[in-house]
Backbone as a printed PyTorch tensor [residue, N CA C, xyz], in Angstrom:
tensor([[[  23.5660,   52.9240,   23.5320],
         [  23.3620,   53.7340,   22.4440],
         [  23.6080,   52.9640,   21.1340]],

        [[  23.4760,   51.7870,   21.2660],
         [  23.6720,   50.9580,   20.0760],
         [  22.5470,   51.2770,   19.0590]],

        [[  21.5090,   51.6760,   19.5300],
         [  20.3440,   51.8990,   18.6600],
         [  20.3120,   53.3200,   18.1900]],

        [[  21.3560,   53.8200,   17.7050],
         [  21.4260,   55.1850,   17.2540],
         [  21.0380,   55.3750,   15.7820]],

        [[  20.5020,   54.4170,   15.2140],
         [  20.1660,   54.5640,   13.7670],
         [  18.9470,   55.5040,   13.6880]],

        [[  19.0640,   56.3260,   12.7100],
         [  18.0270,   57.2960,   12.4920],
         [  16.8760,   56.6390,   11.7030]],

        [[  15.7410,   56.6670,   12.2020],
         [  14.5820,   56.0910,   11.5480],
         [  13.6590,   57.2320,   10.9900]],

        [[  13.3880,   57.0980,    9.7280],
         [  12.4890,   58.0910,    9.1210],
         [  11.0860,   57.8140,    9.5270]],

        [[  10.3800,   58.8790,    9.8060],
         [   8.9610,   58.6460,   10.1840],
         [   8.2090,   58.1610,    8.9000]],

        [[   7.3760,   57.2400,    9.0630],
         [   6.6080,   56.6940,    7.9610],
         [   5.2230,   57.3360,    8.0080]],

        [[   4.8860,   57.8580,    6.8820],
         [   3.5650,   58.5400,    6.7560],
         [   2.6080,   57.5990,    5.9960]],

        [[   1.4520,   57.5570,    6.4170],
         [   0.4400,   56.7790,    5.6440],
         [  -0.4160,   57.7310,    4.8820]],

        [[  -0.6900,   57.3600,    3.6720],
         [  -1.5550,   58.1750,    2.8360],
         [  -2.9570,   58.0840,    3.3540]],

        [[  -3.6200,   59.2060,    3.4800],
         [  -4.9770,   59.1660,    3.9880],
         [  -5.8370,   58.4010,    2.9820]],

        [[  -6.7330,   57.6220,    3.4660],
         [  -7.6150,   56.8230,    2.6390],
         [  -8.8700,   57.6440,    2.3020]],

        [[  -9.0010,   57.9620,    1.0550],
         [ -10.1920,   58.7140,    0.6200],
         [ -11.2130,   57.7780,   -0.0120]],

        [[ -12.3920,   57.9850,    0.4200],
         [ -13.4230,   57.1830,   -0.1760],
         [ -14.0700,   58.0190,   -1.3420]],

        [[ -14.3510,   57.3110,   -2.4020],
         [ -14.9370,   58.0350,   -3.5050],
         [ -16.3840,   58.2620,   -3.1440]],

        [[ -16.8100,   59.4840,   -3.4760],
         [ -18.1730,   59.8480,   -3.1520],
         [ -19.1310,   59.0870,   -4.0250]],

        [[ -20.2320,   58.6480,   -3.4600],
         [ -21.2090,   57.9260,   -4.2740],
         [ -21.9520,   58.9460,   -5.1600]],

        [[ -22.1730,   58.5430,   -6.4050],
         [ -22.8590,   59.4960,   -7.2660],
         [ -24.2650,   59.8120,   -6.7520]],

        [[ -24.6320,   61.0760,   -6.8360],
         [ -25.9140,   61.4760,   -6.3710],
         [ -26.9710,   60.9900,   -7.3170]],

        [[ -26.6790,   61.0760,   -8.5840],
         [ -27.6840,   60.7030,   -9.5800],
         [ -27.2710,   59.4140,  -10.2640]],

        [[ -28.2090,   58.5550,  -10.4400],
         [ -27.9020,   57.3000,  -11.1470],
         [ -28.2610,   57.4810,  -12.6180]],

        [[ -27.2710,   57.4120,  -13.4380],
         [ -27.4810,   57.5720,  -14.8440],
         [ -27.8680,   56.2770,  -15.4790]],

        [[ -28.9260,   56.3370,  -16.2290],
         [ -29.3550,   55.1050,  -16.9100],
         [ -28.9480,   55.1730,  -18.3530]],

        [[ -28.3480,   54.1020,  -18.7710],
         [ -28.0040,   54.0790,  -20.1790],
         [ -29.2520,   53.8020,  -21.0540]],

        [[ -29.3310,   54.5260,  -22.1190],
         [ -30.5490,   54.3200,  -22.9690],
         [ -30.6190,   52.8700,  -23.4630]],

        [[ -31.7770,   52.3770,  -23.4550],
         [ -32.0080,   51.0090,  -23.9750],
         [ -31.9760,   51.0680,  -25.4480]],

        [[ -31.0890,   50.3530,  -26.0540],
         [ -31.0070,   50.3450,  -27.4980],
         [ -32.0020,   49.3130,  -28.0190]],

        [[ -32.8570,   49.8230,  -28.8670],
         [ -33.8510,   48.9030,  -29.3960],
         [ -33.2480,   48.1950,  -30.5770]],

        [[ -33.3920,   46.9170,  -30.5840],
         [ -32.8850,   46.0890,  -31.6600],
         [ -33.9310,   46.1330,  -32.7790]],

        [[ -33.4920,   46.5440,  -33.9360],
         [ -34.4410,   46.5150,  -35.0870],
         [ -34.5690,   45.0360,  -35.5200]],

        [[ -35.7030,   44.6980,  -35.9550],
         [ -35.8740,   43.3070,  -36.3970],
         [ -34.9930,   43.0480,  -37.6190]],

        [[ -34.4740,   41.8950,  -37.6490],
         [ -33.5920,   41.5010,  -38.7580],
         [ -34.4470,   41.0580,  -39.9500]],

        [[ -34.2050,   41.6560,  -41.0510],
         [ -34.8980,   41.3210,  -42.2640],
         [ -33.9200,   40.5760,  -43.1770]],

        [[ -34.1400,   39.2940,  -43.4150],
         [ -33.1890,   38.5240,  -44.2310],
         [ -33.1490,   38.9830,  -45.6890]],

        [[ -34.1950,   39.6060,  -46.1840],
         [ -34.2880,   40.1080,  -47.5620],
         [ -33.9250,   41.5650,  -47.6700]],

        [[ -33.3660,   42.1740,  -46.6090],
         [ -33.1170,   43.6080,  -46.6540],
         [ -32.1850,   43.9990,  -47.8090]],

        [[ -31.0920,   43.3030,  -47.9800],
         [ -30.1710,   43.6750,  -48.9880],
         [ -30.7460,   43.6830,  -50.4200]],

        [[ -31.5040,   42.6590,  -50.7350],
         [ -32.1560,   42.5970,  -52.0220],
         [ -33.2690,   43.6710,  -52.1590]],

        [[ -34.0190,   43.8740,  -51.1280],
         [ -35.1400,   44.8590,  -51.2030],
         [ -34.5380,   46.2710,  -51.3140]],

        [[ -33.4990,   46.5760,  -50.5120],
         [ -32.9690,   47.8890,  -50.5510],
         [ -32.2840,   48.1850,  -51.8620]],

        [[ -31.6540,   47.1540,  -52.4320],
         [ -31.0160,   47.3080,  -53.7310],
         [ -32.0250,   47.6430,  -54.8110]],

        [[ -33.1680,   46.9120,  -54.7200],
         [ -34.2540,   47.0980,  -55.7310],
         [ -34.8540,   48.4920,  -55.6170]],

        [[ -35.1190,   48.9730,  -54.4050],
         [ -35.6480,   50.2950,  -54.1870],
         [ -34.6820,   51.3540,  -54.7070]],

        [[ -33.4410,   51.1670,  -54.3800],
         [ -32.4280,   52.1860,  -54.8090],
         [ -32.2170,   52.1950,  -56.2870]],

        [[ -32.2280,   51.0150,  -56.8630],
         [ -32.0590,   50.9450,  -58.3440],
         [ -33.2240,   51.6350,  -59.0660]],

        [[ -34.4260,   51.3510,  -58.6490],
         [ -35.6240,   51.9480,  -59.2490],
         [ -35.5940,   53.4560,  -59.0530]],

        [[ -35.1830,   53.9410,  -57.8840],
         [ -35.1470,   55.3540,  -57.6350],
         [ -34.1050,   56.0550,  -58.5210]],

        [[ -32.9260,   55.4720,  -58.6770],
         [ -31.8770,   56.0550,  -59.4830],
         [ -32.2860,   56.0730,  -60.9350]],

        [[ -32.9270,   55.0280,  -61.4230],
         [ -33.3800,   54.9440,  -62.8350],
         [ -34.4320,   56.0100,  -63.0710]],

        [[ -35.3770,   56.1820,  -62.1340],
         [ -36.4070,   57.1720,  -62.3030],
         [ -35.8510,   58.5960,  -62.3500]],

        [[ -34.8150,   58.8250,  -61.5390],
         [ -34.1580,   60.1480,  -61.5900],
         [ -33.4120,   60.3590,  -62.9000]],

        [[ -32.7690,   59.2810,  -63.3940],
         [ -31.9240,   59.3960,  -64.5770],
         [ -32.8030,   59.6760,  -65.8080]],

        [[ -33.9690,   59.0210,  -65.9180],
         [ -34.7620,   59.2430,  -67.1440],
         [ -35.7910,   60.3630,  -67.0120]],

        [[ -35.8080,   60.9970,  -65.8750],
         [ -36.8340,   62.0280,  -65.6820],
         [ -36.6540,   63.3000,  -66.5250]],

        [[ -35.4680,   63.4380,  -67.1400],
         [ -35.2350,   64.6410,  -67.9460],
         [ -35.4520,   64.3590,  -69.4530]],

        [[ -35.6860,   63.1350,  -69.8240],
         [ -35.8680,   62.8000,  -71.2270],
         [ -37.3450,   63.1050,  -71.6420]],

        [[ -37.5200,   63.3650,  -72.9190],
         [ -38.8940,   63.7720,  -73.3990],
         [ -39.9850,   62.7520,  -73.0300]],

        [[ -39.8490,   61.4790,  -73.3840],
         [ -40.8560,   60.5350,  -73.0320],
         [ -40.5190,   59.9110,  -71.6780]],

        [[ -39.2280,   59.8870,  -71.3490],
         [ -38.8460,   59.2940,  -70.0650],
         [ -39.3880,   59.9810,  -68.8620]],

        [[ -39.7060,   61.2550,  -69.0160],
         [ -40.2420,   61.9950,  -67.8860],
         [ -41.6150,   61.4710,  -67.4780]],

        [[ -42.3890,   61.0590,  -68.4780],
         [ -43.7210,   60.4690,  -68.1350],
         [ -43.5130,   59.0980,  -67.4380]],

        [[ -42.5770,   58.3490,  -67.9770],
         [ -42.3050,   57.0160,  -67.4280],
         [ -41.7380,   57.1600,  -66.0230]],

        [[ -40.8930,   58.1620,  -65.7950],
         [ -40.2660,   58.3950,  -64.5000],
         [ -41.2980,   58.7380,  -63.4150]],

        [[ -42.3510,   59.4730,  -63.8250],
         [ -43.4600,   59.7970,  -62.8530],
         [ -44.0530,   58.5190,  -62.3500]],

        [[ -44.4220,   57.6670,  -63.2720],
         [ -45.0680,   56.3910,  -62.8970],
         [ -44.0930,   55.4880,  -62.1040]],

        [[ -42.8900,   55.3980,  -62.5500],
         [ -41.9230,   54.4900,  -61.9300],
         [ -41.6030,   54.9790,  -60.5160]],

        [[ -41.4070,   56.2700,  -60.3420],
         [ -41.0800,   56.7960,  -58.9970],
         [ -42.2140,   56.6780,  -58.0260]],

        [[ -43.4500,   56.9340,  -58.5160],
         [ -44.6610,   56.7920,  -57.7170],
         [ -44.8090,   55.3710,  -57.2130]],

        [[ -44.6760,   54.4110,  -58.1120],
         [ -44.8280,   53.0270,  -57.7270],
         [ -43.6990,   52.6380,  -56.6880]],

        [[ -42.4700,   53.0760,  -56.9600],
         [ -41.3960,   52.7630,  -56.0700],
         [ -41.6040,   53.3100,  -54.7040]],

        [[ -42.0740,   54.5380,  -54.6360],
         [ -42.3020,   55.1840,  -53.3030],
         [ -43.4270,   54.5020,  -52.5580]],

        [[ -44.4800,   54.1310,  -53.2960],
         [ -45.5940,   53.3760,  -52.5650],
         [ -45.0960,   52.0480,  -52.0770]],

        [[ -44.3180,   51.3350,  -52.8390],
         [ -43.7760,   50.0310,  -52.4220],
         [ -42.8700,   50.2130,  -51.2290]],

        [[ -42.0600,   51.2740,  -51.2620],
         [ -41.1500,   51.5630,  -50.1280],
         [ -41.9240,   51.8630,  -48.8620]],

        [[ -42.9600,   52.6880,  -48.9490],
         [ -43.7570,   52.9890,  -47.7620],
         [ -44.4960,   51.7200,  -47.2480]],

        [[ -44.9350,   50.9060,  -48.2060],
         [ -45.5800,   49.6280,  -47.7890],
         [ -44.5700,   48.7490,  -47.0590]],

        [[ -43.3470,   48.7000,  -47.5240],
         [ -42.2930,   47.9260,  -46.8770],
         [ -42.0600,   48.4380,  -45.4440]],

        [[ -42.0040,   49.7230,  -45.2880],
         [ -41.7700,   50.3020,  -43.9680],
         [ -42.9540,   50.0840,  -43.0780]],

        [[ -44.1450,   50.0940,  -43.6100],
         [ -45.3680,   49.8940,  -42.7500],
         [ -45.4630,   48.4420,  -42.2890]],

        [[ -44.8130,   47.5260,  -42.9900],
         [ -44.8110,   46.1410,  -42.5960],
         [ -43.7280,   45.8160,  -41.5960]],

        [[ -42.9990,   46.8650,  -41.2010],
         [ -41.9200,   46.6700,  -40.1760],
         [ -40.5480,   46.5300,  -40.8140]],

        [[ -40.3910,   46.9480,  -42.0060],
         [ -39.0510,   46.8390,  -42.6400],
         [ -38.0430,   47.8190,  -41.9740]],

        [[ -36.7870,   47.5730,  -42.2280],
         [ -35.7170,   48.3960,  -41.6860],
         [ -35.7530,   49.7620,  -42.2760]],

        [[ -35.5710,   50.7470,  -41.4060],
         [ -35.5630,   52.1960,  -41.8330],
         [ -34.1330,   52.6880,  -41.7470]],

        [[ -33.3490,   52.3680,  -42.7580],
         [ -31.9250,   52.6910,  -42.7880],
         [ -31.6760,   53.8690,  -43.7040]],

        [[ -30.3830,   54.2610,  -43.8050],
         [ -30.0260,   55.4080,  -44.6430],
         [ -30.2910,   55.0630,  -46.0940]],

        [[ -30.0620,   53.8380,  -46.4740],
         [ -30.3000,   53.4300,  -47.8830],
         [ -31.7740,   53.5610,  -48.2360]],

        [[ -32.6240,   53.1950,  -47.2880],
         [ -34.0860,   53.3210,  -47.5510],
         [ -34.4730,   54.7880,  -47.6010]],

        [[ -33.9260,   55.6120,  -46.7360],
         [ -34.2120,   57.0440,  -46.7510],
         [ -33.7470,   57.6550,  -48.0890]],

        [[ -32.5780,   57.2790,  -48.5480],
         [ -32.1010,   57.7670,  -49.8180],
         [ -33.0010,   57.3410,  -50.9540]],

        [[ -33.4360,   56.0950,  -50.9320],
         [ -34.3380,   55.6300,  -51.9640],
         [ -35.6310,   56.4430,  -51.9990]],

        [[ -36.1420,   56.7340,  -50.7880],
         [ -37.3630,   57.5460,  -50.6910],
         [ -37.1430,   58.9160,  -51.2630]],

        [[ -36.0200,   59.5440,  -50.9110],
         [ -35.7650,   60.9020,  -51.3730],
         [ -35.5930,   60.9320,  -52.9000]],

        [[ -34.8620,   59.9370,  -53.4320],
         [ -34.6430,   59.9010,  -54.8780],
         [ -35.9180,   59.5730,  -55.6440]],

        [[ -36.7960,   58.7810,  -55.0540],
         [ -38.0850,   58.4610,  -55.6830],
         [ -38.9080,   59.7710,  -55.7450]],

        [[ -38.9080,   60.4930,  -54.6490],
         [ -39.6320,   61.7570,  -54.6020],
         [ -39.0290,   62.7820,  -55.6260]],

        [[ -37.7450,   62.8430,  -55.6970],
         [ -37.0720,   63.7230,  -56.6270],
         [ -37.3670,   63.3400,  -58.0700]],

        [[ -37.3240,   62.0130,  -58.3620],
         [ -37.6320,   61.5180,  -59.7220],
         [ -39.0620,   61.8580,  -60.1410]],

        [[ -39.9800,   61.7870,  -59.1650],
         [ -41.3880,   62.0860,  -59.5180],
         [ -41.5740,   63.5310,  -59.8310]],

        [[ -41.0330,   64.4230,  -58.9560],
         [ -41.2550,   65.8470,  -59.1640],
         [ -40.4480,   66.3740,  -60.3750]],

        [[ -39.2390,   65.8180,  -60.5680],
         [ -38.4580,   66.1850,  -61.7350],
         [ -39.1780,   65.7210,  -63.0310]],

        [[ -39.7590,   64.5550,  -62.9810],
         [ -40.5230,   64.0520,  -64.1180],
         [ -41.7290,   64.9770,  -64.4330]],

        [[ -42.4180,   65.4220,  -63.3940],
         [ -43.5430,   66.3480,  -63.6030],
         [ -43.0650,   67.6390,  -64.2410]],

        [[ -41.9550,   68.1710,  -63.7010],
         [ -41.4160,   69.4190,  -64.2150],
         [ -40.9840,   69.3040,  -65.6540]],

        [[ -40.2750,   68.2380,  -65.9660],
         [ -39.8110,   68.0690,  -67.3420],
         [ -40.8970,   67.6860,  -68.3110]],

        [[ -41.9200,   67.0280,  -67.8330],
         [ -43.0710,   66.7560,  -68.6730],
         [ -43.7260,   68.1150,  -69.1470]],

        [[ -43.8560,   69.0000,  -68.1890],
         [ -44.3580,   70.3430,  -68.5210],
         [ -43.4220,   71.0660,  -69.4920]],

        [[ -42.0990,   70.9870,  -69.1700],
         [ -41.1250,   71.6620,  -70.0590],
         [ -41.1770,   71.0750,  -71.4830]],

        [[ -41.2000,   69.7780,  -71.6420],
         [ -41.2040,   69.2170,  -72.9880],
         [ -42.5480,   69.4770,  -73.6800]],

        [[ -43.6200,   69.5550,  -72.9720],
         [ -44.8980,   69.8500,  -73.6050],
         [ -44.9060,   71.3230,  -74.1270]],

        [[ -44.3590,   72.2750,  -73.3330],
         [ -44.2340,   73.6310,  -73.7790],
         [ -43.2650,   73.7470,  -74.9890]],

        [[ -42.1540,   73.0180,  -74.8920],
         [ -41.1660,   73.0510,  -75.9640],
         [ -41.7800,   72.5000,  -77.2630]],

        [[ -42.5480,   71.4100,  -77.1860],
         [ -43.1620,   70.7820,  -78.3040],
         [ -44.2290,   71.7040,  -78.9400]],

        [[ -44.9650,   72.3670,  -78.0980],
         [ -45.9780,   73.3390,  -78.6210],
         [ -45.2770,   74.5040,  -79.3180]],

        [[ -44.2050,   75.0170,  -78.7170],
         [ -43.4800,   76.1070,  -79.3330],
         [ -42.8840,   75.6610,  -80.6730]],

        [[ -42.2510,   74.4670,  -80.7220],
         [ -41.6590,   73.9470,  -81.9410],
         [ -42.7650,   73.7370,  -83.0180]],

        [[ -43.9260,   73.2170,  -82.6410],
         [ -45.0080,   73.0090,  -83.5720],
         [ -45.5330,   74.3580,  -84.1060]],

        [[ -45.6200,   75.3560,  -83.2070],
         [ -46.0720,   76.6410,  -83.6600],
         [ -45.1060,   77.2930,  -84.6340]],

        [[ -43.8250,   77.2000,  -84.3450],
         [ -42.8480,   77.7280,  -85.2510],
         [ -42.9130,   77.0090,  -86.6400]],

        [[ -43.0770,   75.7130,  -86.6260],
         [ -43.1430,   74.9760,  -87.8540],
         [ -44.3980,   75.3410,  -88.6830]],

        [[ -45.4900,   75.5580,  -87.9760],
         [ -46.7170,   75.9380,  -88.6840],
         [ -46.5910,   77.3390,  -89.2820]],

        [[ -46.0250,   78.2760,  -88.4990],
         [ -45.8240,   79.6190,  -89.0370],
         [ -44.8220,   79.5920,  -90.1600]],

        [[ -43.7890,   78.8100,  -90.0660],
         [ -42.7890,   78.6820,  -91.1410],
         [ -43.4570,   78.0890,  -92.4080]],

        [[ -44.2400,   77.0920,  -92.2640],
         [ -44.9500,   76.4770,  -93.3460],
         [ -45.8730,   77.4850,  -94.0550]],

        [[ -46.6600,   78.1960,  -93.2480],
         [ -47.5840,   79.1970,  -93.8280],
         [ -46.8160,   80.3430,  -94.4330]],

        [[ -45.7210,   80.6770,  -93.8660],
         [ -44.8490,   81.7330,  -94.4580],
         [ -44.3160,   81.3770,  -95.7680]],

        [[ -43.8370,   80.1490,  -95.8660],
         [ -43.2710,   79.6650,  -97.1710],
         [ -44.4270,   79.5070,  -98.1800]],

        [[ -45.6170,   79.0190,  -97.7220],
         [ -46.7360,   78.8070,  -98.6250],
         [ -47.2200,   80.1040,  -99.1650]],

        [[ -47.2030,   81.1460,  -98.4480],
         [ -47.6730,   82.4610,  -98.9180],
         [ -46.6710,   83.0840,  -99.8640]],

        [[ -45.3970,   82.7910,  -99.6540],
         [ -44.3470,   83.3290, -100.5560],
         [ -44.3870,   82.6550, -101.9280]],

        [[ -44.7430,   81.3470, -101.9480],
         [ -44.7440,   80.5940, -103.1850],
         [ -45.9290,   81.0770, -104.0540]],

        [[ -47.0260,   81.3860, -103.4350],
         [ -48.2620,   81.7500, -104.1400],
         [ -48.0820,   83.1190, -104.7930]],

        [[ -47.1370,   83.9210, -104.5350],
         [ -47.0680,   85.3070, -105.0870],
         [ -46.4470,   85.2680, -106.3880]]])
């Protein structure tokens, strides 16, 4: 009875195999946009022109200039994109601001024309009113 030492039973952990996935998920292929070495300069030019057209679109003569400037900028931007240029957030913002500058310019051109006609009518009526009072 020398061998009276108590031995604990040793348990083995059951070996589980991971189930194979039923569906194979494919990661979407990320398309690399072509690298445009002039992108920074081109995007800066588009954005600058768009901001300027928006800024001057509320001025009396600037509204007419803004219409022309925004239209040219938007055409150049669309031409750049059709040639395979990068379509980034900066380009989208430039497009939106060009469109806003153009339509704001149209709106303010109409506003300033109506204002000028109203002002001219008031001046004419005032002139004739004064002229008729002097003659009496």
